[in-house]
PDB file of C-alpha atoms in Angstrom:
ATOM      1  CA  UNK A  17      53.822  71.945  94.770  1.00 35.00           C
ATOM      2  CA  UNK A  18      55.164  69.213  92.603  1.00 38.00           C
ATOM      3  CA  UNK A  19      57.247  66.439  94.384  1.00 42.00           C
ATOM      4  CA  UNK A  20      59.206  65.552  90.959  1.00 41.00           C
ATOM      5  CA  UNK A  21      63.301  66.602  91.586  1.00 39.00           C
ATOM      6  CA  UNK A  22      64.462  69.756  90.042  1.00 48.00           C
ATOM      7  CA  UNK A  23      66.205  69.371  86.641  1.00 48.00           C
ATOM      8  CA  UNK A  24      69.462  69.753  88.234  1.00 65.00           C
ATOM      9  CA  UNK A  25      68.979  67.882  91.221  1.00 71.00           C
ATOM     10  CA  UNK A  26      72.398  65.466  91.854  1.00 70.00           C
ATOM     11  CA  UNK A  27      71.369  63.382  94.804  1.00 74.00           C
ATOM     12  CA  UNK A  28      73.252  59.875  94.454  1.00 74.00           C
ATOM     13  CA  UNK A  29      69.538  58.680  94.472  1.00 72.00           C
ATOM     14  CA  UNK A  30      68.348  60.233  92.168  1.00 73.00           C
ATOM     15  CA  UNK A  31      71.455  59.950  89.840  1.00 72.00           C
ATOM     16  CA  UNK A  32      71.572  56.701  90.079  1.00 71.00           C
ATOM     17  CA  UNK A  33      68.109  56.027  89.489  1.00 72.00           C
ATOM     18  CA  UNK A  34      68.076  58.152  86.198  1.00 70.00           C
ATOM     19  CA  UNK A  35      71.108  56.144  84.497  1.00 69.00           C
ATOM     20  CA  UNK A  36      69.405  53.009  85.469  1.00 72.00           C
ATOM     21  CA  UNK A  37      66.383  53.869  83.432  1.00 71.00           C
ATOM     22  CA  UNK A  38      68.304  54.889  80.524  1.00 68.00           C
ATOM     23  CA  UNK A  39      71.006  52.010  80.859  1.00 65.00           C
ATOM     24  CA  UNK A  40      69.572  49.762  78.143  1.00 65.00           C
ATOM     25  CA  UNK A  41      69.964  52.075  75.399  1.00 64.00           C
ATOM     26  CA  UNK A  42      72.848  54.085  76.742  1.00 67.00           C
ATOM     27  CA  UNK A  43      75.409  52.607  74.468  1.00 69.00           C
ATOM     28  CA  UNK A  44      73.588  53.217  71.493  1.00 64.00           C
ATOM     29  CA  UNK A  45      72.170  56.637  72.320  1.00 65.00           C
ATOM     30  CA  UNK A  46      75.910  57.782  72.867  1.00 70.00           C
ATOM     31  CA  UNK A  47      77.270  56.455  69.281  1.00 71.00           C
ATOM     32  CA  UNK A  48      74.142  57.923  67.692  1.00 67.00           C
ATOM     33  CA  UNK A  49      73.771  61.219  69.125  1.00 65.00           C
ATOM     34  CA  UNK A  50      77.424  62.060  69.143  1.00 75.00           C
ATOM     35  CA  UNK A  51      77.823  60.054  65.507  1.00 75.00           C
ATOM     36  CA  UNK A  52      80.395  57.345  67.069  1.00 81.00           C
ATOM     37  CA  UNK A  53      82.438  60.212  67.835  1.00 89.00           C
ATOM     38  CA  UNK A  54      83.033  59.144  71.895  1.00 92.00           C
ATOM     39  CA  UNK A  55      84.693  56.102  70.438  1.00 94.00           C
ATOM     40  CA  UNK A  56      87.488  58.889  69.365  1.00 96.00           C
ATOM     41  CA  UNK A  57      87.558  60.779  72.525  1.00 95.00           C
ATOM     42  CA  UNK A  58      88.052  57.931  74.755  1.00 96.00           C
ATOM     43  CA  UNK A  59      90.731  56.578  72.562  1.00 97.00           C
ATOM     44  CA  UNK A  60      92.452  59.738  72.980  1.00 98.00           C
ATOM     45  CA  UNK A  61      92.031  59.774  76.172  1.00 98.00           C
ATOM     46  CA  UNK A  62      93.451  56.421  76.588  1.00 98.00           C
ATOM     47  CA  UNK A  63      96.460  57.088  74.351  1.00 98.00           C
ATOM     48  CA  UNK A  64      97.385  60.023  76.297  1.00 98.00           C
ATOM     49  CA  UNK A  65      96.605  58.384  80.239  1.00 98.00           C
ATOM     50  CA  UNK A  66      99.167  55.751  78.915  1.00 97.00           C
ATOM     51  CA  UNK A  67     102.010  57.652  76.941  1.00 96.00           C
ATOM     52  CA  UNK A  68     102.166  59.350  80.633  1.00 96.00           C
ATOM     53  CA  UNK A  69     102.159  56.049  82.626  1.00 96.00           C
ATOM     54  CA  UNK A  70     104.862  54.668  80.038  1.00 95.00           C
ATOM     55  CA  UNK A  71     107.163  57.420  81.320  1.00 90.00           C
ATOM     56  CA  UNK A  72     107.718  55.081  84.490  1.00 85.00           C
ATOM     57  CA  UNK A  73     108.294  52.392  82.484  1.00 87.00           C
ATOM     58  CA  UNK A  74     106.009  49.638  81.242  1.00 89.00           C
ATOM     59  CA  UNK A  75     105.480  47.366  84.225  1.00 91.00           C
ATOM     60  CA  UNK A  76     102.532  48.876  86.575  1.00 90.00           C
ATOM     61  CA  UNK A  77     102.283  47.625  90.282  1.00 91.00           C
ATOM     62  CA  UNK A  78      98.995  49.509  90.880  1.00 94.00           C
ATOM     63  CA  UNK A  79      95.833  48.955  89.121  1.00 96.00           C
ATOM     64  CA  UNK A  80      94.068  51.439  87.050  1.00 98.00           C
ATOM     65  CA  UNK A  81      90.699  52.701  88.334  1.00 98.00           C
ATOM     66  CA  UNK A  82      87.500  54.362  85.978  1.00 98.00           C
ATOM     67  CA  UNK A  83      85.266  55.784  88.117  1.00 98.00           C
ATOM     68  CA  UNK A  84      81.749  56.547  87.158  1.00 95.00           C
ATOM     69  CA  UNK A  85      82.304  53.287  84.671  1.00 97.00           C
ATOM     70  CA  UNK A  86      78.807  53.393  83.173  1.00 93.00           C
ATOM     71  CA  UNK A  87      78.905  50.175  80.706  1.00 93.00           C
ATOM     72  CA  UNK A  88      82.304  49.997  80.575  1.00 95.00           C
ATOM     73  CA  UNK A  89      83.246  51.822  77.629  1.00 95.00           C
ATOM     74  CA  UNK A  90      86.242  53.426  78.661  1.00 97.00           C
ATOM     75  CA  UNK A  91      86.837  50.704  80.748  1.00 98.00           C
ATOM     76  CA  UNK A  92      87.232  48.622  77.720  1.00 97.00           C
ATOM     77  CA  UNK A  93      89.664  51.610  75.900  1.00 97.00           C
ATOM     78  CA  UNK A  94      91.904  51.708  78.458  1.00 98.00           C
ATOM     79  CA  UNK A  95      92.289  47.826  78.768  1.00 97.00           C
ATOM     80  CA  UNK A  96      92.694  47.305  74.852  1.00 96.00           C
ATOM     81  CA  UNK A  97      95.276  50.935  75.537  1.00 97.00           C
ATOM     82  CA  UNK A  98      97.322  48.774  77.767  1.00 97.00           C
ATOM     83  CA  UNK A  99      97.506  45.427  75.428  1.00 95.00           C
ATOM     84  CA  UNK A 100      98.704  47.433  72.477  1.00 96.00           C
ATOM     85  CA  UNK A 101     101.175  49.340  74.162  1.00 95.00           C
ATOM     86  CA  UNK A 102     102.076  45.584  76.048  1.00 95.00           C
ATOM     87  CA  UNK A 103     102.008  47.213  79.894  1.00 96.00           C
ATOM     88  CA  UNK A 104     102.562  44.421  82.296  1.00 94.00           C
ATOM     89  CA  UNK A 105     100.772  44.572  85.364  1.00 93.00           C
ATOM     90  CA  UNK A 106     101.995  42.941  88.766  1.00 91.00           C
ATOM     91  CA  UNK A 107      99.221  41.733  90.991  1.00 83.00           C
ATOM     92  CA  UNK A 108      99.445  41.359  94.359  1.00 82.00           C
ATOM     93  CA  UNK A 109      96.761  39.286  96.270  1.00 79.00           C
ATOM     94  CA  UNK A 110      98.225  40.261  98.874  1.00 80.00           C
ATOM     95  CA  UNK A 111      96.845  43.484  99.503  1.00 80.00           C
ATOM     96  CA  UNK A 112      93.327  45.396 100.829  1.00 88.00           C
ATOM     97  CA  UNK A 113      89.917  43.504 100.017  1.00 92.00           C
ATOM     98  CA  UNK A 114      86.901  45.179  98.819  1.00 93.00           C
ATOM     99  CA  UNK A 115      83.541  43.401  98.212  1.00 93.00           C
ATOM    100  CA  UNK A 116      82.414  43.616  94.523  1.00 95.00           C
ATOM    101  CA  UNK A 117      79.485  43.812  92.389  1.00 93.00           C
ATOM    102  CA  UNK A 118      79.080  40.100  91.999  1.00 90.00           C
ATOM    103  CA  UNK A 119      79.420  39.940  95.833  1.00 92.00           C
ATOM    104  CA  UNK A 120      82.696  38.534  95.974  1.00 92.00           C
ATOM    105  CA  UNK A 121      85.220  39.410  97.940  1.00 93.00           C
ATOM    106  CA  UNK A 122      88.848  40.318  96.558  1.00 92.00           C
ATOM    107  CA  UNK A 123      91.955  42.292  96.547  1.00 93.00           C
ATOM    108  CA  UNK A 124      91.796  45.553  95.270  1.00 93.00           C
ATOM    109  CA  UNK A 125      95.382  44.932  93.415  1.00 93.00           C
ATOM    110  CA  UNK A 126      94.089  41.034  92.239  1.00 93.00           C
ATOM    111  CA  UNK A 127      92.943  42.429  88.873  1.00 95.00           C
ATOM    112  CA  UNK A 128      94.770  45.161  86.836  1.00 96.00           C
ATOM    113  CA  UNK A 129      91.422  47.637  86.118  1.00 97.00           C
ATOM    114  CA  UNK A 130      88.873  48.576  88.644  1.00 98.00           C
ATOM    115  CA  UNK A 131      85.215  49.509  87.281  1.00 98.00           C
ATOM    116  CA  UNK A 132      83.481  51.598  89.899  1.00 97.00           C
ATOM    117  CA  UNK A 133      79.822  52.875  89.400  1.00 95.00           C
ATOM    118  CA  UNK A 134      76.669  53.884  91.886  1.00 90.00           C
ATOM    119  CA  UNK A 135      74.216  52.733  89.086  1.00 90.00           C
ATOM    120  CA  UNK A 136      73.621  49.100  89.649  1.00 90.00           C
ATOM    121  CA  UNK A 137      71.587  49.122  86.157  1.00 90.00           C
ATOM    122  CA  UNK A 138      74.986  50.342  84.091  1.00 90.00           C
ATOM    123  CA  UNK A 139      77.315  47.863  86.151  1.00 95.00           C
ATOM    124  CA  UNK A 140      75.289  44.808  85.328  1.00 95.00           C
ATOM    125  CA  UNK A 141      75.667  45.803  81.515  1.00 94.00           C
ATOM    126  CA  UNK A 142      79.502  46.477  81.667  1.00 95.00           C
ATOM    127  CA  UNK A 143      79.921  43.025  83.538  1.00 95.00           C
ATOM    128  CA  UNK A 144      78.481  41.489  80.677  1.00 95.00           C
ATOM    129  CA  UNK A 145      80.373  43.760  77.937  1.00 94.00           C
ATOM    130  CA  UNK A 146      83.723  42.999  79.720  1.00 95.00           C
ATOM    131  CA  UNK A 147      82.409  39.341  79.718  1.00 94.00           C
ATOM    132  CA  UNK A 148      81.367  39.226  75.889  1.00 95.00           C
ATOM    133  CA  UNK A 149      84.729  40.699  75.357  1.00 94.00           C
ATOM    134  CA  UNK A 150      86.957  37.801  77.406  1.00 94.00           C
ATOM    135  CA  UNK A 151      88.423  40.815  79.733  1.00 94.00           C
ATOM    136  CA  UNK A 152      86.674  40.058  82.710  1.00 93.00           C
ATOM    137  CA  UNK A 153      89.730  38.515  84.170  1.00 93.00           C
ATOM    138  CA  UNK A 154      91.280  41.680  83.882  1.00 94.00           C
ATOM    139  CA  UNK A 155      88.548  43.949  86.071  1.00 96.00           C
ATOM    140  CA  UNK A 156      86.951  44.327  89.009  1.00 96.00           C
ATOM    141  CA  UNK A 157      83.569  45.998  89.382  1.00 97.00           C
ATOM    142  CA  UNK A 158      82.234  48.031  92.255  1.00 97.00           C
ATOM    143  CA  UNK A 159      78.957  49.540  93.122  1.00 96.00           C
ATOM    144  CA  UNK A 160      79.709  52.434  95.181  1.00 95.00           C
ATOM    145  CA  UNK A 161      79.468  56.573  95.639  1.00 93.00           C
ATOM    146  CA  UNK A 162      82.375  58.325  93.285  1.00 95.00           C
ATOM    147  CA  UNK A 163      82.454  60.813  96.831  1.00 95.00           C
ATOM    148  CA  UNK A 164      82.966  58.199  99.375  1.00 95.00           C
ATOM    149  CA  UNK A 165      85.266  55.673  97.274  1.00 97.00           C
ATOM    150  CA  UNK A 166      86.110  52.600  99.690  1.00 96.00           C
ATOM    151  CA  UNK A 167      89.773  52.406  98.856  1.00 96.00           C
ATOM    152  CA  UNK A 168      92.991  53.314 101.158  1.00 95.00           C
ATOM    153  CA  UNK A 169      94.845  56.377  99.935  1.00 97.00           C
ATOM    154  CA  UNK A 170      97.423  56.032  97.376  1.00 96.00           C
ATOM    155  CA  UNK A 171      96.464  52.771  95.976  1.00 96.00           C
ATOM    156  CA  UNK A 172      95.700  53.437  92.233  1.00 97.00           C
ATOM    157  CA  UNK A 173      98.514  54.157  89.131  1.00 97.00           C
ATOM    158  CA  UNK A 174      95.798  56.433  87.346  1.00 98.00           C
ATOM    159  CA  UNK A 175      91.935  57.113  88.392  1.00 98.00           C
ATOM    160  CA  UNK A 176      89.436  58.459  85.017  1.00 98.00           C
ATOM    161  CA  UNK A 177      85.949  59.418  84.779  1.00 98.00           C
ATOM    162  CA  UNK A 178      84.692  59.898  81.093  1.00 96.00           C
ATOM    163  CA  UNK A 179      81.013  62.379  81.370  1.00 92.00           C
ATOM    164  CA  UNK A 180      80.190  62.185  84.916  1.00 91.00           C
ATOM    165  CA  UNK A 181      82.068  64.448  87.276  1.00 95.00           C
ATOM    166  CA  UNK A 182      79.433  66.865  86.302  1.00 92.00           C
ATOM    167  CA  UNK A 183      76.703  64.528  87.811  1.00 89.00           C
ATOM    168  CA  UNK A 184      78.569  64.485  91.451  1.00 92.00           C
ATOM    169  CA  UNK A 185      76.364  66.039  94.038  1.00 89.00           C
ATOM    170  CA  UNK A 186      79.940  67.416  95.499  1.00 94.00           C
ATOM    171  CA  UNK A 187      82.144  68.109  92.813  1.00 96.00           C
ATOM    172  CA  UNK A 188      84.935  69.525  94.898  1.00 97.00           C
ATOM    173  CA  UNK A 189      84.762  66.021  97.202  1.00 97.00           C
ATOM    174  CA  UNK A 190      84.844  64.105  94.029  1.00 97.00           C
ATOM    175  CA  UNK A 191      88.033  65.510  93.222  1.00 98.00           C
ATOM    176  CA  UNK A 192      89.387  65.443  96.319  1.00 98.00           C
ATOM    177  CA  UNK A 193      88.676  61.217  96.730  1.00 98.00           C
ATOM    178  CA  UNK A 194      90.081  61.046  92.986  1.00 98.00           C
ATOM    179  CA  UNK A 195      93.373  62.812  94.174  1.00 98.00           C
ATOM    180  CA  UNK A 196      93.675  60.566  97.573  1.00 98.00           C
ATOM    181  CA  UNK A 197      93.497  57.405  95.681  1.00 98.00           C
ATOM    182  CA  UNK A 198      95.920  57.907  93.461  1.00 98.00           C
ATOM    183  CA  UNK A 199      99.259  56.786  94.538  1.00 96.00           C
ATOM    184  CA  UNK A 200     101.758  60.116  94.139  1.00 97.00           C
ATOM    185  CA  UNK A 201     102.627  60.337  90.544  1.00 96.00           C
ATOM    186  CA  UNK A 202     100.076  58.576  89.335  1.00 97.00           C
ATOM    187  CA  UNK A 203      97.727  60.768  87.199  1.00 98.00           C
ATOM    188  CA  UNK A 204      93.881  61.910  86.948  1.00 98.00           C
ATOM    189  CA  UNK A 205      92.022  62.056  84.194  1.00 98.00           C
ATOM    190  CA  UNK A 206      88.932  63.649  83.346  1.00 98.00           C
ATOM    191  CA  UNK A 207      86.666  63.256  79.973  1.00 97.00           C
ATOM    192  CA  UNK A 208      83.508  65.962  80.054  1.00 95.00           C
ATOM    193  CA  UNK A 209      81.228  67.659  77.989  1.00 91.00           C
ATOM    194  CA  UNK A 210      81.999  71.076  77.486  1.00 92.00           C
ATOM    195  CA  UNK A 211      80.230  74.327  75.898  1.00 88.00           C
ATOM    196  CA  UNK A 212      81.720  75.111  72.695  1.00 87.00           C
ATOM    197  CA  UNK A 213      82.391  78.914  71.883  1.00 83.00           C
ATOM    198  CA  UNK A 214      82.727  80.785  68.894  1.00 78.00           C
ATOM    199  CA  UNK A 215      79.615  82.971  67.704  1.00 74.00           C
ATOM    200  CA  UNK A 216      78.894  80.519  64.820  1.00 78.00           C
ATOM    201  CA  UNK A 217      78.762  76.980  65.982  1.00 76.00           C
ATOM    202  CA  UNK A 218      78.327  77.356  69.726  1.00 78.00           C
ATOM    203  CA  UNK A 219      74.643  78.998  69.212  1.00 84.00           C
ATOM    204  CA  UNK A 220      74.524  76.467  66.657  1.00 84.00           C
ATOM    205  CA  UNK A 221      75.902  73.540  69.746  1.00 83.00           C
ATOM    206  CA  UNK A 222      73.210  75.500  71.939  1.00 82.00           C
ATOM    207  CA  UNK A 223      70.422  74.591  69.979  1.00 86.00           C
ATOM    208  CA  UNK A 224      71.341  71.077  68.670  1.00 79.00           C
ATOM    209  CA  UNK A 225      72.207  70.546  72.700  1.00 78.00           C
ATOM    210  CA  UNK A 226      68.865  71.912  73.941  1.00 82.00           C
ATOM    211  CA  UNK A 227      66.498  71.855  71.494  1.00 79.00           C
ATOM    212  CA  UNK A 228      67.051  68.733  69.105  1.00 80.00           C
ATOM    213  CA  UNK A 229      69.078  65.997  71.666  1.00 73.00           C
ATOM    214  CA  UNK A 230      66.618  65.758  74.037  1.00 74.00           C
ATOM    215  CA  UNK A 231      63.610  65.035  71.190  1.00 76.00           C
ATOM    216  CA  UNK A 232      65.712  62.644  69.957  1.00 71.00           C
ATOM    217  CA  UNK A 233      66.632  60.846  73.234  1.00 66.00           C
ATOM    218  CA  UNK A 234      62.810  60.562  74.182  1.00 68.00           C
ATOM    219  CA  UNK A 235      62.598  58.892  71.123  1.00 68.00           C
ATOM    220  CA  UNK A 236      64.446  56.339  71.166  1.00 64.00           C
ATOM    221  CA  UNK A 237      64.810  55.796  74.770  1.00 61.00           C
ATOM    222  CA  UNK A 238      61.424  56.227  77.073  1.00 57.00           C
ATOM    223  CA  UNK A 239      62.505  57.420  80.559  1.00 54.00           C
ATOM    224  CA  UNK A 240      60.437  59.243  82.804  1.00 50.00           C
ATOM    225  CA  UNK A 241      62.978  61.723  84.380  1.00 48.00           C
ATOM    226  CA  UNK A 242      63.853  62.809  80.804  1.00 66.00           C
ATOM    227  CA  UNK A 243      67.505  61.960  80.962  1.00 67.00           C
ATOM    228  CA  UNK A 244      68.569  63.914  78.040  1.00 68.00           C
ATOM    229  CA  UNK A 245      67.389  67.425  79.049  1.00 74.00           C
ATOM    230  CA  UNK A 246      69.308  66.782  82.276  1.00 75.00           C
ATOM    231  CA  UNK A 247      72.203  65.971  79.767  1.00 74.00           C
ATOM    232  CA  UNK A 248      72.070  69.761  78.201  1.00 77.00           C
ATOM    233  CA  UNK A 249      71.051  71.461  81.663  1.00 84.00           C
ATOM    234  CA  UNK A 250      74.051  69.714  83.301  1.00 82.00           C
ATOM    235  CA  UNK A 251      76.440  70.705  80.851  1.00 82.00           C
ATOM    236  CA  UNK A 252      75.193  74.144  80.146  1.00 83.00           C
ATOM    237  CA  UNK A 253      75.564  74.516  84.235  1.00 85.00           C
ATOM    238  CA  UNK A 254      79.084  73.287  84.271  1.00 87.00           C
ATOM    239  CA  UNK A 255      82.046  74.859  84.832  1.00 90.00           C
ATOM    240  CA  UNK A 256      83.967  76.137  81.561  1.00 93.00           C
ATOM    241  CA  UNK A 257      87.689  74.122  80.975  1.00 95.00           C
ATOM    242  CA  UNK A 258      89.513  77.008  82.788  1.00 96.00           C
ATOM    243  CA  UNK A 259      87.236  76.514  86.292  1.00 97.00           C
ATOM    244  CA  UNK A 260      87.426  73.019  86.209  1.00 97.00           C
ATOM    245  CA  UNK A 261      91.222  72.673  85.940  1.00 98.00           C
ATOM    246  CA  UNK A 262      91.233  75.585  88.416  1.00 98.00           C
ATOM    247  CA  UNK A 263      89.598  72.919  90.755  1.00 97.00           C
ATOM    248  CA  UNK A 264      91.842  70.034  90.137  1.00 98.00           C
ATOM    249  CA  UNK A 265      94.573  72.042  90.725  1.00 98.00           C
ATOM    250  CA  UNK A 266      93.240  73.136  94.435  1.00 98.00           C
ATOM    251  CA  UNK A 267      92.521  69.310  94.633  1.00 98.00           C
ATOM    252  CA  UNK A 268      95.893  68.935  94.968  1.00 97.00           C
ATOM    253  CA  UNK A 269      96.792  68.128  91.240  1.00 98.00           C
ATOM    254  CA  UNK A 270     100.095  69.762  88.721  1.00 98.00           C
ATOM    255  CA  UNK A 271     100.702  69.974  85.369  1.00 97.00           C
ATOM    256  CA  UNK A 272      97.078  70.181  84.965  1.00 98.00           C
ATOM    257  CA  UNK A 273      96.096  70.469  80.885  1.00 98.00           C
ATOM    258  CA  UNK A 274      92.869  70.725  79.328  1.00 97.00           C
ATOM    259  CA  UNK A 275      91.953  69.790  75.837  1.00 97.00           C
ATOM    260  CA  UNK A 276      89.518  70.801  73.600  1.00 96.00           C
ATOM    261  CA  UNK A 277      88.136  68.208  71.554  1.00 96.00           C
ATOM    262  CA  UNK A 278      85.657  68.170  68.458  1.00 93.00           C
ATOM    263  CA  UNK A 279      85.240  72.513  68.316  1.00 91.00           C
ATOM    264  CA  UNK A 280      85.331  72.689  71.864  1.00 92.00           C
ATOM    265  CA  UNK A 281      82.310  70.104  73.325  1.00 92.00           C
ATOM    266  CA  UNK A 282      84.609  67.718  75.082  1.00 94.00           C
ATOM    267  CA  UNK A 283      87.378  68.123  76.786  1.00 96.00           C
ATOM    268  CA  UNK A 284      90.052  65.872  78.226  1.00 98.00           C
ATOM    269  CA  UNK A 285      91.711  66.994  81.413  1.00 98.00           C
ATOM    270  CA  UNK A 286      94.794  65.733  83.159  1.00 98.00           C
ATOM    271  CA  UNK A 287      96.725  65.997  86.252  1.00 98.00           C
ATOM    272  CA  UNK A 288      99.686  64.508  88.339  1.00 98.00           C
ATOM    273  CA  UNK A 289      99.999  63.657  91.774  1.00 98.00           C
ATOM    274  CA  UNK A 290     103.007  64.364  93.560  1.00 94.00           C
ATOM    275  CA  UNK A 291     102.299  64.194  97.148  1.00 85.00           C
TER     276      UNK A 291
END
């Protein structure tokens, strides 16, 4: 019997270990196989996260978390999101401490964003994108589990994760830790990989997704898990946009909506806490 994990196996291990193998072409891989189109759907996302927040107002006491950061990338979005719609944050050193990826320690609300990854391989990149970028006084990274997040309830304005709630082990615990750290009407949002439909371009999708993606991300990046067939089996096992808002609304979430973007492969998902 072979002791290699099963193609859908989500262990944080083995998770973690997979992203770290593919984290030095991970940026590029995503711009090329998608052609730069993720740049769009996390702007969107970001537009939309903060034409809600603006509804309180423009002044946020509570920082803004992105969990499952990866490099950054959204990270990035929702920081640039915030200086063009000029959201002033109020800091408060105050507060809760939390040791971070650099192995300081520091107050959860000391820095407006929050990075928060279990891949130490895709933090050490975002540092230095965030860095490159002269935001890093802005965020705070954290290596930890998105199911077992070390912050006190209700201390976020808004918690995202862009492609990876389909990669938690417990997707149902996910959701629940997104919903308790969220402060109440503060909002989740959710940016995933869907299965388009339509009985043209989703066999079409199917094919590109499963046959063509993963030749194409063994070629340009050389991992030996095979990261990019795990990217089609994990999508092709997910839950359709219907389920998954189903699920954040038994995590405790309202006004739940779920956009389809690009013919129905992505969709952005959104919720509000009231309680």
């Amino acid at each position: 019997m072979s002791d290699q994990p099963t193609p859908l196996d989500k262990s944080p291990e083995r998770i973690a270990s997979l992203f770290c193998e593919v984290a030095p072409r991970y940026d590029f891989l995503n711009h090329f196989l998608s052609l730069s189109l993720d740049r769009s759907w996390r702007r969107l996302a970001a537009r939309d996260l903060f034409k809600s927040l603006a509804r309180d107002g423009s002044v946020l006491t509570s920082p803004v978390l992105d969990v499952a950061t990866g490099t950054g990338d959204l990270l990035m979005t929702l920081i640039k999101e915030s200086r063009r719609r000029k959201f002033q944050f109020v800091t408060d050193k105050s507060g809760p401490t939390v040791t971070t990826f650099d192995g300081t320690t520091r107050g959860v609300d000391e820095r407006p964003f929050v990075g928060l990854d279990f891949s130490s391989g895709m933090l050490e990149i975002a540092a230095k994108k965030i860095q490159r970028s002269g935001l890093e006084e802005q965020t705070t990274f954290l290596q930890a589990d998105a199911t077992a997040m070390p912050f006190a309830n209700d201390t976020f304005a808004a918690a995202t994760v862009a492609f990876g709630v389909r990669n938690m082990a417990n997707l149902d615990q996910g959701l629940a830790e997104l919903v308790r750290v969220v402060r109440p009407g503060g909002y989740v949002g959710i940016l995933e990989f869907t299965m388009p439909r339509g009985w043209f371009f989703g066999p079409v999708y199917r094919f590109y997704f499963k046959h063509v993606l993963p030749r194409l991300g063994r070629l340009f990046s050389t991992n030996r898990q095979n990261a990019y067939r795990y990217l089609y089996e994990s999508v092709a096992a997910f839950d359709d946009r219907e389920t998954l808002a189903a699920r954040m609304r038994h995590a405790g979430l309202v006004d739940v909506s779920a956009q389809p973007l690009t013919f129905g492969t992505v969709a952005w998902y959104k919720g509000r806490k009231i309680s």
